[in-house]
Structures are given as structure tokens and as C-alpha cells.
Coordinates of C-alpha atoms in Angstrom, one line a residue:
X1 CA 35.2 -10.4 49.4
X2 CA 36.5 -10.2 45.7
X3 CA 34.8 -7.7 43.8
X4 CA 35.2 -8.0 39.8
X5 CA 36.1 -4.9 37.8
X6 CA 35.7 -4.3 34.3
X7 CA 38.5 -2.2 32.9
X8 CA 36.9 1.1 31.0
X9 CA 36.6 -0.8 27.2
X10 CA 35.0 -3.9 28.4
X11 CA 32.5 -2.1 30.6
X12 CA 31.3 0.2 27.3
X13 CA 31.0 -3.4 25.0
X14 CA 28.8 -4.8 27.8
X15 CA 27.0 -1.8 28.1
X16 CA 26.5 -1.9 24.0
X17 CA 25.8 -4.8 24.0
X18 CA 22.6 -4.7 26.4
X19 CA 21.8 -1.7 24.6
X20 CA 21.7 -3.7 21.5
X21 CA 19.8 -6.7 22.8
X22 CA 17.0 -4.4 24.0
X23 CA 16.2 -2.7 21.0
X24 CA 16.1 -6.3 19.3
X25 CA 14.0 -7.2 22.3
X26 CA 11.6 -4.1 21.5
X27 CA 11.7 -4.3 17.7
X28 CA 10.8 -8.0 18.0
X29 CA 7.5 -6.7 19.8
X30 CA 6.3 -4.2 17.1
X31 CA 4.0 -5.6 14.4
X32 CA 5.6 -5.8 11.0
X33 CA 3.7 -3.3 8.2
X34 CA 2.1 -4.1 5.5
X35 CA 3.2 -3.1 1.8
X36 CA 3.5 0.4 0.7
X37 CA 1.1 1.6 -2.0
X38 CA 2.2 4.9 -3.7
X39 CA -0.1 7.3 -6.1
X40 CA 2.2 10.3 -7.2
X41 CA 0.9 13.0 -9.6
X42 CA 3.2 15.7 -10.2
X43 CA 5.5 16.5 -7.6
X44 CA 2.7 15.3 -5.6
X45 CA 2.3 11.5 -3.4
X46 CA 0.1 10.1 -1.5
X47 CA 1.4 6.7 0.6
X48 CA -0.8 4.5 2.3
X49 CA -0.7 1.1 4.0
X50 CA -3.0 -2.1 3.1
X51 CA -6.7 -1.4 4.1
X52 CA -6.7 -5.2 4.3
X53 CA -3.8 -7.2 4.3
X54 CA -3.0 -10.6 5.7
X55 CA 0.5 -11.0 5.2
X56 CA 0.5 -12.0 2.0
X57 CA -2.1 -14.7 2.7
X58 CA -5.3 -14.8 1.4
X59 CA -7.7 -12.5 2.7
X60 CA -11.3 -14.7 3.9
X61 CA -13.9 -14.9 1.1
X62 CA -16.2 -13.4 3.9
X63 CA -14.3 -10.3 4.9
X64 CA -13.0 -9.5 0.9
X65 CA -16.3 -7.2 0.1
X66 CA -16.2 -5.3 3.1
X67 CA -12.6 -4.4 2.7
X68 CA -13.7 -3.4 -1.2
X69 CA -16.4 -1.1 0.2
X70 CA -13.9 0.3 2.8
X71 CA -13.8 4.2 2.6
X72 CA -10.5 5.7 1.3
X73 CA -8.1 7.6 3.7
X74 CA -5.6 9.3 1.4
X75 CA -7.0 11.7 -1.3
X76 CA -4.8 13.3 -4.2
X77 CA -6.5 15.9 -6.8
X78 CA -5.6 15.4 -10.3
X79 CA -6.5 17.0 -13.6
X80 CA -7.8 15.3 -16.1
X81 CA -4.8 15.4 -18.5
X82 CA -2.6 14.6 -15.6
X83 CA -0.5 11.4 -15.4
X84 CA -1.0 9.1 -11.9
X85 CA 1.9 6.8 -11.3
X86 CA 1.0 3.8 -9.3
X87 CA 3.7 2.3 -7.8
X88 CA 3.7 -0.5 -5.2
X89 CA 6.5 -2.8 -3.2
X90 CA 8.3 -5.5 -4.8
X91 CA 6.6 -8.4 -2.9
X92 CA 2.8 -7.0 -4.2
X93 CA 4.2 -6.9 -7.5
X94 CA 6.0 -10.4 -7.6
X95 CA 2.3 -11.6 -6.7
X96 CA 0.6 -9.6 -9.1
X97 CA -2.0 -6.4 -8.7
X98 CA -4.8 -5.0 -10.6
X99 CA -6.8 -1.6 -10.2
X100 CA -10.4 -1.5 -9.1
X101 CA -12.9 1.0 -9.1
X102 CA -15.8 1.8 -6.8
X103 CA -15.2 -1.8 -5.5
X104 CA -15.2 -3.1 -9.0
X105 CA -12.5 -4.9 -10.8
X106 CA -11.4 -2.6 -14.0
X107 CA -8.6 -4.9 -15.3
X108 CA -8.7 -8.5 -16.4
X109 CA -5.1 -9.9 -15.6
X110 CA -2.4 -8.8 -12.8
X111 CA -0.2 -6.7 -13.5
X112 CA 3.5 -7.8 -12.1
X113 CA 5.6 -4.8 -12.5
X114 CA 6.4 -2.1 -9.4
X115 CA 5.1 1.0 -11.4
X116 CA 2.7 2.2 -13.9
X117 CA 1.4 5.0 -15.5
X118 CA -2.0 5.9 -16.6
X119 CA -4.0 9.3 -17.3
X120 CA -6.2 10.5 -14.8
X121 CA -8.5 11.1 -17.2
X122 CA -9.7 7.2 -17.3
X123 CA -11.0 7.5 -13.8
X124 CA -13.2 10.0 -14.6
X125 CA -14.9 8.9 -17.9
X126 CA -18.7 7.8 -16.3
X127 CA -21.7 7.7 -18.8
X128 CA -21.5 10.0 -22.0
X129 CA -22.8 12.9 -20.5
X130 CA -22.1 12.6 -16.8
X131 CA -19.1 14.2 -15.0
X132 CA -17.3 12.6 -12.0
X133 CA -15.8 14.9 -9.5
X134 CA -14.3 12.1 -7.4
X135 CA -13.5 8.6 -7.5
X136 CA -12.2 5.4 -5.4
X137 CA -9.2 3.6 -6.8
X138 CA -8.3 0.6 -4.9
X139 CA -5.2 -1.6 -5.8
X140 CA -5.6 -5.0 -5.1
X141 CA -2.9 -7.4 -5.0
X142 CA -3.9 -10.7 -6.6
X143 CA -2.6 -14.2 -8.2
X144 CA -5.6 -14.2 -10.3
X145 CA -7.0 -16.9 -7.8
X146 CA -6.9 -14.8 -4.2
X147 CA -6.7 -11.3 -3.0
X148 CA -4.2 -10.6 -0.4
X149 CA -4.3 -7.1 0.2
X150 CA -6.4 -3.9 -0.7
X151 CA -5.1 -0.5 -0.7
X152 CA -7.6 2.7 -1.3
X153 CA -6.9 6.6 -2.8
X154 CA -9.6 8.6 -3.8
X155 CA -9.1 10.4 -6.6
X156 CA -9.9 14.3 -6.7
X157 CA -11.1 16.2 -9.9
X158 CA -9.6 19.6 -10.1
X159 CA -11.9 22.2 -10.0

């Protein structure tokens, strides 16, 4: 009976190598995430992944307002006079995204870049008169014709 041995180096490559193809293997089973929305104020983020996303498809006409009216998961507080960067992956911003509020679209045309800044006291301007203590903000990634993914923060007044 001939038995064959594998010198010390070429039993540690196979051995790599299996190690290698499993992971693939593994990695290949894992869902791919969606995009990355980011609210920072301050020192302060807040990350969170598409409430809705369809990878990078349009998201059904039938399922778009219930992904709008879907409850935010990631709160930030913010003064009034603070500055909230918005910052999103590269592939949302190639597309285009706008900002909505309470479910409600609050810009006219995308906006293609990966970051903005806007003052946190726009998202808490209601009536003349009335005070808002919190707010929805959703990003909403968009080619002006079809949504493709929603991401919600709520927005915390500080007290």
C-alpha cells in the first residue's frame, strides 16, 4: 500500500487553502447590506441601514407608503443652532437623494453629492407659534422617477 505524504510546506498551503475556500463558501451565504446612512452632529453619529431597500431597484408603488410611515430606530438630539451632517454611500448619491419629513417630501430635486450640511433648526420650524420637540427625517434615495431606498432618524430637540 503506497501512502502519499505531503512534506510540512505543502500540507500548510492545502490546509490555507481550504481555509480560504470556506470562508468564501460562508461569505457567499451572508446577505449583502444595504447602504449606509449617517446623521453626525457634533462629535456625535448616528448610522443606520435602509428601512426599505431593494438593491438599488425600485421599491413597489404598493409597499413605498408604508416604508414612509415606518417608525425611526436611531434618534440623535440636537439643538436648534446645531449643524446635522447628512452623509450617505457613494452608490445612493450617484442615484440621487432627497430629505423628507414626517413622510413628506421637503426638497424638489435630488441631491447627488455624499454629504451635506443643514441647521437643525429647519426641522423644527412648525406653524408660527408652535414648538416641535421631535421630528422624523427620512432620506430617500431617488432618480426623480423611483425610490429605492428609505432610511429614518428621528431628530431630538434639546431640552
Amino acid at each position: 500500500m503506497t501512502v502519499a505524504l505531503f512534506s510540512g510546506s505543502r500540507r500548510r498551503t492545502a490546509v490555507a487553502l481550504g481555509a480560504v475556500s470556506a470562508g468564501l463558501l460562508v461569505l457567499s451565504a451572508c446577505d449583502k447590506p444595504t447602504p449606509v446612512a449617517t446623521l453626525t452632529v457634533g462629535t456625535e453619529s448616528v448610522h443606520s441601514e435602509a428601512a426599505c431597500y431593494n438593491d438599488g431597484d425600485a421599491i413597489k408603488e404598493s409597499q413605498v407608503q408604508e416604508c414612509l410611515n415606518k417608525k425611526a430606530e436611531k434618534t440623535i438630539t440636537v439643538a436648534p443652532d446645531d449643524r446635522i451632517r447628512f452623509g450617505v454611500d457613494p452608490e445612493v448619491a450617484d442615484n440621487g437623494w432627497t430629505i423628507f419629513l414626517g413622510g413628506e417630501q421637503a426638497e424638489a430635486e435630488p441631491y447627488k453629492k455624499t454629504y451635506r450640511t443643514i441647521s437643525a433648526g429647519a426641522f423644527f420650524s412648525a406653524q408660527p407659534g408652535e414648538t416641535v420637540d421631535q421630528t422624523q427625517v427620512t432620506i430617500v434615495e431617488n432618480t426623480g422617477k423611483k425610490l429605492t431606498g428609505i432610511w429614518h432618524f428621528q431628530l431630538k430637540k434639546e431640552s
